[in-house]
PDB file of C-alpha atoms in Angstrom:
ATOM      1  CA  MET A   1     -65.588 164.088   4.786  1.00 75.00           C
ATOM      2  CA  LYS A   2     -64.999 161.561   2.360  1.00 83.00           C
ATOM      3  CA  GLY A   3     -61.878 162.169   2.033  1.00 82.00           C
ATOM      4  CA  PHE A   4     -61.062 161.099   5.405  1.00 79.00           C
ATOM      5  CA  CYS A   5     -63.840 158.203   4.870  1.00 77.00           C
ATOM      6  CA  LEU A   6     -61.715 157.018   1.528  1.00 79.00           C
ATOM      7  CA  THR A   7     -58.921 156.511   3.042  1.00 81.00           C
ATOM      8  CA  ASN A   8     -60.285 154.243   6.832  1.00 82.00           C
ATOM      9  CA  ARG A   9     -59.568 158.082   8.530  1.00 83.00           C
ATOM     10  CA  THR A  10     -62.918 157.457  11.213  1.00 83.00           C
ATOM     11  CA  GLY A  11     -61.047 159.019  14.075  1.00 87.00           C
ATOM     12  CA  ASP A  12     -60.727 162.125  11.771  1.00 86.00           C
ATOM     13  CA  GLY A  13     -63.403 162.174  10.344  1.00 88.00           C
ATOM     14  CA  PHE A  14     -65.755 161.403  13.758  1.00 85.00           C
ATOM     15  CA  LYS A  15     -63.272 164.661  15.155  1.00 91.00           C
ATOM     16  CA  LEU A  16     -64.374 166.311  11.654  1.00 87.00           C
ATOM     17  CA  LEU A  17     -67.468 166.379  12.708  1.00 87.00           C
ATOM     18  CA  GLN A  18     -67.096 167.327  16.017  1.00 91.00           C
ATOM     19  CA  VAL A  19     -65.279 170.780  14.144  1.00 91.00           C
ATOM     20  CA  MET A  20     -68.348 171.185  12.388  1.00 90.00           C
ATOM     21  CA  LYS A  21     -71.427 170.782  15.208  1.00 90.00           C
ATOM     22  CA  THR A  22     -69.218 172.762  17.334  1.00 90.00           C
ATOM     23  CA  HIS A  23     -68.590 176.021  14.678  1.00 93.00           C
ATOM     24  CA  GLY A  24     -72.264 175.598  14.115  1.00 90.00           C
ATOM     25  CA  VAL A  25     -72.080 174.534  11.186  1.00 89.00           C
ATOM     26  CA  LYS A  26     -75.599 172.690  10.580  1.00 89.00           C
ATOM     27  CA  VAL A  27     -74.606 168.142   9.548  1.00 90.00           C
ATOM     28  CA  ASN A  28     -76.779 166.885   6.922  1.00 93.00           C
ATOM     29  CA  VAL A  29     -77.891 163.700   5.882  1.00 95.00           C
ATOM     30  CA  VAL A  30     -75.041 162.903   3.258  1.00 95.00           C
ATOM     31  CA  VAL A  31     -72.098 163.790   5.662  1.00 94.00           C
ATOM     32  CA  TYR A  32     -73.478 161.709   7.672  1.00 95.00           C
ATOM     33  CA  ASN A  33     -74.016 158.918   5.253  1.00 96.00           C
ATOM     34  CA  THR A  34     -70.687 159.276   4.270  1.00 95.00           C
ATOM     35  CA  LEU A  35     -68.503 158.508   8.159  1.00 95.00           C
ATOM     36  CA  ILE A  36     -72.333 155.860   8.066  1.00 96.00           C
ATOM     37  CA  HIS A  37     -71.245 153.905   5.433  1.00 96.00           C
ATOM     38  CA  ALA A  38     -66.896 154.038   6.265  1.00 95.00           C
ATOM     39  CA  LEU A  39     -67.856 152.729   9.576  1.00 95.00           C
ATOM     40  CA  CYS A  40     -69.159 149.912   8.035  1.00 96.00           C
ATOM     41  CA  LYS A  41     -66.903 148.967   5.691  1.00 93.00           C
ATOM     42  CA  ASN A  42     -64.389 148.440   8.268  1.00 92.00           C
ATOM     43  CA  ARG A  43     -66.858 146.154  10.141  1.00 93.00           C
ATOM     44  CA  LYS A  44     -67.829 148.775  12.924  1.00 93.00           C
ATOM     45  CA  VAL A  45     -71.918 147.909  12.525  1.00 96.00           C
ATOM     46  CA  GLY A  46     -72.586 149.565  16.386  1.00 94.00           C
ATOM     47  CA  ARG A  47     -71.051 151.594  16.033  1.00 94.00           C
ATOM     48  CA  ALA A  48     -72.462 153.556  12.536  1.00 95.00           C
ATOM     49  CA  ARG A  49     -75.402 152.033  14.379  1.00 96.00           C
ATOM     50  CA  SER A  50     -75.442 154.647  17.659  1.00 94.00           C
ATOM     51  CA  LEU A  51     -74.106 157.313  14.371  1.00 94.00           C
ATOM     52  CA  MET A  52     -77.318 156.940  13.081  1.00 95.00           C
ATOM     53  CA  ASN A  53     -79.429 157.803  16.321  1.00 93.00           C
ATOM     54  CA  GLU A  54     -77.647 161.120  16.554  1.00 90.00           C
ATOM     55  CA  MET A  55     -79.038 162.284  13.154  1.00 92.00           C
ATOM     56  CA  GLU A  56     -81.761 164.402  12.931  1.00 90.00           C
ATOM     57  CA  GLU A  57     -83.211 163.381  10.429  1.00 93.00           C
ATOM     58  CA  TYR A  58     -82.586 160.337   7.287  1.00 95.00           C
ATOM     59  CA  SER A  59     -82.473 159.191   4.182  1.00 95.00           C
ATOM     60  CA  ASP A  60     -83.075 155.918   2.311  1.00 95.00           C
ATOM     61  CA  VAL A  61     -78.770 155.399   1.784  1.00 97.00           C
ATOM     62  CA  THR A  62     -78.677 156.033   5.501  1.00 97.00           C
ATOM     63  CA  PHE A  63     -81.142 152.749   5.358  1.00 97.00           C
ATOM     64  CA  LYS A  64     -79.477 149.957   3.109  1.00 97.00           C
ATOM     65  CA  ILE A  65     -76.045 150.721   4.419  1.00 97.00           C
ATOM     66  CA  LEU A  66     -76.982 149.709   7.706  1.00 98.00           C
ATOM     67  CA  ILE A  67     -79.470 146.708   6.790  1.00 98.00           C
ATOM     68  CA  SER A  68     -76.454 145.433   3.859  1.00 97.00           C
ATOM     69  CA  ALA A  69     -74.020 145.816   7.095  1.00 98.00           C
ATOM     70  CA  TYR A  70     -76.278 143.618   9.160  1.00 97.00           C
ATOM     71  CA  CYS A  71     -76.974 141.074   6.195  1.00 97.00           C
ATOM     72  CA  ASN A  72     -73.571 141.335   5.513  1.00 95.00           C
ATOM     73  CA  ASP A  73     -72.301 140.477   9.549  1.00 94.00           C
ATOM     74  CA  ASN A  74     -75.505 137.767   9.459  1.00 93.00           C
ATOM     75  CA  ASN A  75     -77.363 139.435  11.619  1.00 96.00           C
ATOM     76  CA  LEU A  76     -80.393 139.118  10.248  1.00 96.00           C
ATOM     77  CA  VAL A  77     -82.144 140.222  13.721  1.00 96.00           C
ATOM     78  CA  GLN A  78     -81.350 143.842  12.994  1.00 97.00           C
ATOM     79  CA  ALA A  79     -81.349 143.706   9.459  1.00 97.00           C
ATOM     80  CA  LEU A  80     -85.385 143.121   9.681  1.00 97.00           C
ATOM     81  CA  VAL A  81     -85.101 145.493  12.278  1.00 96.00           C
ATOM     82  CA  MET A  82     -83.955 147.878  10.404  1.00 96.00           C
ATOM     83  CA  MET A  83     -85.803 147.407   7.812  1.00 95.00           C
ATOM     84  CA  GLY A  84     -88.880 147.728   9.881  1.00 95.00           C
ATOM     85  CA  LYS A  85     -88.041 151.500  10.295  1.00 95.00           C
ATOM     86  CA  CYS A  86     -87.114 151.811   7.151  1.00 96.00           C
ATOM     87  CA  PHE A  87     -90.790 151.562   5.867  1.00 94.00           C
ATOM     88  CA  SER A  88     -91.960 153.279   8.964  1.00 94.00           C
ATOM     89  CA  TYR A  89     -90.004 156.357   7.885  1.00 95.00           C
ATOM     90  CA  GLY A  90     -91.841 155.925   4.078  1.00 94.00           C
ATOM     91  CA  PHE A  91     -88.526 154.857   2.781  1.00 95.00           C
ATOM     92  CA  VAL A  92     -88.517 151.836   0.683  1.00 93.00           C
ATOM     93  CA  PRO A  93     -84.876 149.778   0.281  1.00 93.00           C
ATOM     94  CA  ASP A  94     -83.793 149.717  -3.126  1.00 94.00           C
ATOM     95  CA  VAL A  95     -84.010 146.249  -4.962  1.00 95.00           C
ATOM     96  CA  VAL A  96     -80.746 145.509  -4.383  1.00 95.00           C
ATOM     97  CA  THR A  97     -80.795 145.869  -0.513  1.00 95.00           C
ATOM     98  CA  LEU A  98     -83.864 144.176  -0.601  1.00 95.00           C
ATOM     99  CA  THR A  99     -82.527 141.075  -2.525  1.00 96.00           C
ATOM    100  CA  LYS A 100     -79.000 140.702  -0.469  1.00 96.00           C
ATOM    101  CA  LEU A 101     -81.687 140.431   2.471  1.00 96.00           C
ATOM    102  CA  ILE A 102     -83.636 137.934   0.516  1.00 96.00           C
ATOM    103  CA  GLU A 103     -80.713 135.584  -0.501  1.00 96.00           C
ATOM    104  CA  VAL A 104     -79.182 136.033   3.195  1.00 96.00           C
ATOM    105  CA  LEU A 105     -82.305 134.600   4.365  1.00 96.00           C
ATOM    106  CA  CYS A 106     -83.085 131.773   2.333  1.00 96.00           C
ATOM    107  CA  ASN A 107     -79.361 131.173   2.842  1.00 94.00           C
ATOM    108  CA  ALA A 108     -79.767 130.514   6.515  1.00 95.00           C
ATOM    109  CA  GLY A 109     -82.857 128.594   6.278  1.00 94.00           C
ATOM    110  CA  ARG A 110     -85.488 131.799   7.341  1.00 95.00           C
ATOM    111  CA  ILE A 111     -87.448 131.860   4.084  1.00 95.00           C
ATOM    112  CA  SER A 112     -91.335 132.143   4.644  1.00 95.00           C
ATOM    113  CA  GLU A 113     -89.470 135.299   5.629  1.00 95.00           C
ATOM    114  CA  GLY A 114     -88.093 136.316   2.615  1.00 94.00           C
ATOM    115  CA  VAL A 115     -91.002 136.311   0.749  1.00 95.00           C
ATOM    116  CA  GLU A 116     -92.638 138.207   4.106  1.00 95.00           C
ATOM    117  CA  VAL A 117     -89.989 141.101   2.538  1.00 94.00           C
ATOM    118  CA  LEU A 118     -90.744 140.548  -1.027  1.00 93.00           C
ATOM    119  CA  GLU A 119     -94.741 141.523  -0.517  1.00 94.00           C
ATOM    120  CA  ARG A 120     -93.863 144.254   1.830  1.00 93.00           C
ATOM    121  CA  ALA A 121     -91.332 145.714  -0.513  1.00 93.00           C
ATOM    122  CA  GLU A 122     -93.811 145.284  -2.431  1.00 92.00           C
ATOM    123  CA  GLY A 123     -96.401 146.760  -0.565  1.00 92.00           C
ATOM    124  CA  ASN A 124     -94.880 149.742   0.317  1.00 91.00           C
ATOM    125  CA  GLY A 125     -94.170 150.756  -3.112  1.00 91.00           C
ATOM    126  CA  GLY A 126     -91.248 149.029  -3.907  1.00 89.00           C
ATOM    127  CA  THR A 127     -90.227 147.292  -7.177  1.00 87.00           C
ATOM    128  CA  LEU A 128     -87.886 143.580  -7.070  1.00 91.00           C
ATOM    129  CA  ASP A 129     -86.556 142.741 -10.233  1.00 93.00           C
ATOM    130  CA  ILE A 130     -85.888 138.798 -12.279  1.00 94.00           C
ATOM    131  CA  VAL A 131     -83.372 138.425  -9.593  1.00 95.00           C
ATOM    132  CA  ALA A 132     -84.809 139.063  -6.032  1.00 93.00           C
ATOM    133  CA  TYR A 133     -87.448 136.541  -7.695  1.00 93.00           C
ATOM    134  CA  ASN A 134     -85.116 134.543  -8.496  1.00 95.00           C
ATOM    135  CA  THR A 135     -83.046 134.748  -5.375  1.00 94.00           C
ATOM    136  CA  LEU A 136     -86.581 133.265  -2.859  1.00 92.00           C
ATOM    137  CA  LEU A 137     -86.836 130.604  -5.823  1.00 93.00           C
ATOM    138  CA  LYS A 138     -83.498 129.234  -4.890  1.00 93.00           C
ATOM    139  CA  GLY A 139     -84.397 128.948  -1.395  1.00 89.00           C
ATOM    140  CA  PHE A 140     -86.718 126.875  -2.258  1.00 88.00           C
ATOM    141  CA  CYS A 141     -85.160 124.035  -3.865  1.00 84.00           C
TER     142      CYS A 141
END
């Protein structure tokens, strides 16, 4: 799967996924995340989100990939929805993902939502660094 995805052959990746399922192979979260990441890199975020719906379980990486992809597309509504879903499954996005989301929110003039993201992450045990706080402070300027 990784080889197909690294060479932008996501179509072959989907074929491999189907073969795995057909032959009774339990497809794990790493296989799905690899394909989801490749789809997002190729700006096929909708397809990646649909693939997520097929998964039996998620990991923090699943959410990180999709939150980052939505941020890259400036789709803040979906980025925030995905972040909420991430928290509801007991995961907290990593500091890089949180900082990216805060930055995109601040750049869009949605600073109060950036503050909410920061507070919610900290309230759920997330750790933020000086870069995250500076990103938020720049939003106020």
